[in-house]
Structures are given as C-alpha cells and as structure tokens.
Amino acid sequence: GAGVSQSPSNKVTEKGKDVELRCDPISGHTALYWYRQRLGQGLEFLIYFQGNSAPDKSGLPSDRFSAERTGESVSTLTIQRTQQEDSAVYLCASSWRFDTQYFGPGTRLTVL
Amino acid sequence: AQTVTQSQPEMSVQEAETVTLSCTYDTSESDYYLFWYKQPPSRQMILVIRQEAYKQQNATENRFSVNFQKAAKSFSLKISDSQLGDAAMYFCALRLQGAQKLVFGQGTRLTINP
C-alpha cells in the first residue's frame, strides 16, 4: 500500500513569511507525528496526534509553530513568521497506535 | 529525560565486510523499545530493526543484527556482508513503553568502499 507522503518536497521562503507543510499518513494509522531534523543532526520531536485525543505539543519550539489534524487523515504543520533557524527537514511519521513509526520523505524548508 | 548517544559520527567499511555501529542510551524506565533507522540521501527514514527491552534475545533481520546489553544500556547494530546500498545515515532511537515520541541519537554516516 501507499506510504506516508509529504508535500511540498522542498520549500524556499523569505524570512517573516508563513509556511504550511502537509502530511498524508498511511491509511488506517491512528497516530501521526512531526519531527524536525536540522542539518547534520538527529530528529527532534515536535508534536503527536492520536485519534481524537488532545495532541501532545510538548516538542513545539515556539508559539510560531502549530499543527492540525482532522480525524485520522491529513495533517498540516504551520510555521508563522519564519526565521532562518527554522531551516530544516520536517519529517512526518504515522503508526498504528503505539506501534512502529513509518516515515515520509520529509519537506526541506529553507528560510532566506 | 531519555538520551541516546551515537559516538561515531562516521564509519566506513569495505564491501562484503562486517561493520558495527555503536549506540548507548540513558533512561530510568525498564520497559522500552529500541530501533535502528536508516536514512539514505532520499531523506526517508527506513526501519532497519527493532528490539523490545523485555526480550533477552537479540533481534535479527537478514544481514542486520543487534547486540542488546540492557544492564550496560548499549544497543549496537552489526551489518554483515556490507553492500553498496547500505551506505546511509544510521540513527538509533528509543521509545518508552506507552509513550509516543522517539528519542534519536545524532546519527552515524556509513560509507561502503567498493
């Protein structure tokens, strides 16, 4: 079946602009995660959705970051007033409850 | 808080040889899962192998196996008969039982020399 998909693949924006990143999880997966990967670094947890429960936002670095998910479908990660330090690859993953997480190809965000 | 440490930023191995990537972790919990993920230049994280902490037997997936030492909090990955397609960044990760997020190490870049 289809894996996790993300769009766009690459995004270049100017400092101060807002961006939206999209994630389509694997069909039937109840949990969805967003991670950030800075150049040469490991992944940092940002936010987690599980079904209709309140999301775990404990990893969001500032109030400029927010994410939404409708039911068990698509999620969008929004970064407002982007800064150069937001440049990174943003990876989405999905899983069946607490099972193994499967990752998408990521969105590379470059803030000029 | 949990931490994962990969002390080898880069490793290289000759094709067909065996290489071991190191990972240590720290947690006060006793129930958790450990993972090795591979990230090729395409950026997609691919699960290589998974180990449940309550299992004493080391996990094996074809050419990939782990050496899980719970008391030492060590979780190394052995790749046998290395192939050119194994070249990638390898990340070790930890997830607590009942928790959601994965905690990742900094990664090891593996180069395969033909």
mmCIF file of N, CA and C in Angstrom, chain A residues 21-63:
data_model
loop_
_atom_site.group_PDB
_atom_site.id
_atom_site.type_symbol
_atom_site.label_atom_id
_atom_site.label_comp_id
_atom_site.label_asym_id
_atom_site.label_seq_id
_atom_site.Cartn_x
_atom_site.Cartn_y
_atom_site.Cartn_z
ATOM 1 N N LEU A 21 3.111 22.988 5.774
ATOM 2 C CA LEU A 21 3.646 21.712 5.317
ATOM 3 C C LEU A 21 2.564 20.653 5.526
ATOM 4 N N ARG A 22 2.477 19.732 4.555
ATOM 5 C CA ARG A 22 1.380 18.768 4.588
ATOM 6 C C ARG A 22 1.891 17.353 4.742
ATOM 7 N N CYS A 23 1.121 16.536 5.454
ATOM 8 C CA CYS A 23 1.468 15.125 5.640
ATOM 9 C C CYS A 23 0.224 14.270 5.437
ATOM 10 N N ASP A 24 0.351 13.250 4.568
ATOM 11 C CA ASP A 24 -0.703 12.253 4.388
ATOM 12 C C ASP A 24 -0.234 10.937 4.996
ATOM 13 N N PRO A 25 -0.833 10.499 6.080
ATOM 14 C CA PRO A 25 -0.349 9.270 6.737
ATOM 15 C C PRO A 25 -0.791 8.019 5.991
ATOM 16 N N ILE A 26 -0.269 6.898 6.425
ATOM 17 C CA ILE A 26 -0.699 5.618 5.881
ATOM 18 C C ILE A 26 -2.150 5.384 6.299
ATOM 19 N N SER A 27 -2.958 4.947 5.361
ATOM 20 C CA SER A 27 -4.372 4.729 5.637
ATOM 21 C C SER A 27 -4.550 3.741 6.791
ATOM 22 N N GLY A 28 -5.390 4.128 7.760
ATOM 23 C CA GLY A 28 -5.649 3.259 8.899
ATOM 24 C C GLY A 28 -4.764 3.528 10.101
ATOM 25 N N HIS A 29 -3.695 4.298 9.897
ATOM 26 C CA HIS A 29 -2.832 4.621 11.031
ATOM 27 C C HIS A 29 -3.508 5.687 11.890
ATOM 28 N N THR A 30 -3.564 5.415 13.191
ATOM 29 C CA THR A 30 -4.273 6.312 14.095
ATOM 30 C C THR A 30 -3.375 7.420 14.637
ATOM 31 N N ALA A 31 -2.075 7.176 14.649
ATOM 32 C CA ALA A 31 -1.160 8.149 15.242
ATOM 33 C C ALA A 31 -0.331 8.833 14.161
ATOM 34 N N LEU A 32 -0.045 10.110 14.388
ATOM 35 C CA LEU A 32 0.741 10.896 13.430
ATOM 36 C C LEU A 32 1.709 11.777 14.204
ATOM 37 N N TYR A 33 2.938 11.860 13.723
ATOM 38 C CA TYR A 33 3.999 12.578 14.422
ATOM 39 C C TYR A 33 4.692 13.547 13.460
ATOM 40 N N TRP A 34 5.146 14.668 14.010
ATOM 41 C CA TRP A 34 6.015 15.570 13.277
ATOM 42 C C TRP A 34 7.348 15.663 14.011
ATOM 43 N N TYR A 35 8.440 15.607 13.221
ATOM 44 C CA TYR A 35 9.798 15.756 13.739
ATOM 45 C C TYR A 35 10.524 16.797 12.897
ATOM 46 N N ARG A 36 11.529 17.405 13.500
ATOM 47 C CA ARG A 36 12.388 18.340 12.780
ATOM 48 C C ARG A 36 13.813 17.794 12.786
ATOM 49 N N GLN A 37 14.488 17.918 11.657
ATOM 50 C CA GLN A 37 15.869 17.455 11.541
ATOM 51 C C GLN A 37 16.714 18.581 10.992
ATOM 52 N N ARG A 38 17.495 19.194 11.852
ATOM 53 C CA ARG A 38 18.434 20.222 11.412
ATOM 54 C C ARG A 38 19.622 19.555 10.743
ATOM 55 N N LEU A 39 20.319 20.302 9.934
ATOM 56 C CA LEU A 39 21.423 19.789 9.134
ATOM 57 C C LEU A 39 22.435 19.066 10.013
ATOM 58 N N GLY A 40 22.701 17.802 9.672
ATOM 59 C CA GLY A 40 23.707 17.023 10.395
ATOM 60 C C GLY A 40 23.296 16.572 11.775
ATOM 61 N N GLN A 41 22.004 16.701 12.086
ATOM 62 C CA GLN A 41 21.532 16.353 13.436
ATOM 63 C C GLN A 41 20.547 15.194 13.385
ATOM 64 N N GLY A 42 20.224 14.690 14.563
ATOM 65 C CA GLY A 42 19.163 13.704 14.671
ATOM 66 C C GLY A 42 17.805 14.388 14.637
ATOM 67 N N LEU A 43 16.763 13.611 14.787
ATOM 68 C CA LEU A 43 15.406 14.134 14.722
ATOM 69 C C LEU A 43 14.945 14.633 16.089
ATOM 70 N N GLU A 44 14.248 15.776 16.069
ATOM 71 C CA GLU A 44 13.657 16.316 17.298
ATOM 72 C C GLU A 44 12.142 16.184 17.189
ATOM 73 N N PHE A 45 11.523 15.640 18.222
ATOM 74 C CA PHE A 45 10.067 15.507 18.263
ATOM 75 C C PHE A 45 9.415 16.887 18.355
ATOM 76 N N LEU A 46 8.362 17.089 17.573
ATOM 77 C CA LEU A 46 7.621 18.347 17.618
ATOM 78 C C LEU A 46 6.232 18.152 18.228
ATOM 79 N N ILE A 47 5.415 17.277 17.618
ATOM 80 C CA ILE A 47 4.033 17.138 18.034
ATOM 81 C C ILE A 47 3.521 15.760 17.640
ATOM 82 N N TYR A 48 2.501 15.296 18.373
ATOM 83 C CA TYR A 48 1.947 13.958 18.171
ATOM 84 C C TYR A 48 0.427 14.023 18.246
ATOM 85 N N PHE A 49 -0.243 13.346 17.322
ATOM 86 C CA PHE A 49 -1.694 13.213 17.314
ATOM 87 C C PHE A 49 -2.047 11.732 17.451
ATOM 88 N N GLN A 50 -3.048 11.446 18.254
ATOM 89 C CA GLN A 50 -3.559 10.075 18.384
ATOM 90 C C GLN A 50 -5.074 10.132 18.356
ATOM 91 N N GLY A 51 -5.656 9.712 17.243
ATOM 92 C CA GLY A 51 -7.106 9.679 17.129
ATOM 93 C C GLY A 51 -7.709 11.042 17.425
ATOM 94 N N ASN A 52 -8.724 11.041 18.276
ATOM 95 C CA ASN A 52 -9.411 12.285 18.633
ATOM 96 C C ASN A 52 -8.920 12.862 19.952
ATOM 97 N N SER A 53 -7.847 12.286 20.505
ATOM 98 C CA SER A 53 -7.301 12.802 21.760
ATOM 99 C C SER A 53 -6.609 14.135 21.538
ATOM 100 N N ALA A 54 -6.445 14.883 22.612
ATOM 101 C CA ALA A 54 -5.711 16.141 22.517
ATOM 102 C C ALA A 54 -4.274 15.863 22.109
ATOM 103 N N PRO A 55 -3.730 16.627 21.178
ATOM 104 C CA PRO A 55 -2.358 16.376 20.716
ATOM 105 C C PRO A 55 -1.331 16.682 21.797
ATOM 106 N N ASP A 56 -0.201 16.001 21.719
ATOM 107 C CA ASP A 56 0.952 16.278 22.583
ATOM 108 C C ASP A 56 1.824 17.299 21.864
ATOM 109 N N LYS A 57 1.793 18.534 22.330
ATOM 110 C CA LYS A 57 2.508 19.629 21.681
ATOM 111 C C LYS A 57 3.819 19.949 22.385
ATOM 112 N N SER A 58 4.269 19.056 23.229
ATOM 113 C CA SER A 58 5.388 19.380 24.116
ATOM 114 C C SER A 58 6.694 19.687 23.388
ATOM 115 N N GLY A 59 6.827 19.262 22.143
ATOM 116 C CA GLY A 59 8.062 19.493 21.415
ATOM 117 C C GLY A 59 8.085 20.741 20.551
ATOM 118 N N LEU A 60 6.968 21.434 20.450
ATOM 119 C CA LEU A 60 6.936 22.635 19.603
ATOM 120 C C LEU A 60 7.873 23.694 20.188
ATOM 121 N N PRO A 61 8.789 24.240 19.383
ATOM 122 C CA PRO A 61 9.831 25.125 19.916
ATOM 123 C C PRO A 61 9.341 26.529 20.264
ATOM 124 N N SER A 62 8.264 26.975 19.657
ATOM 125 C CA SER A 62 7.748 28.307 19.966
ATOM 126 C C SER A 62 6.299 28.372 19.535
ATOM 127 N N ASP A 63 5.618 29.484 19.924
ATOM 128 C CA ASP A 63 4.211 29.630 19.548
ATOM 129 C C ASP A 63 4.052 29.981 18.071
#
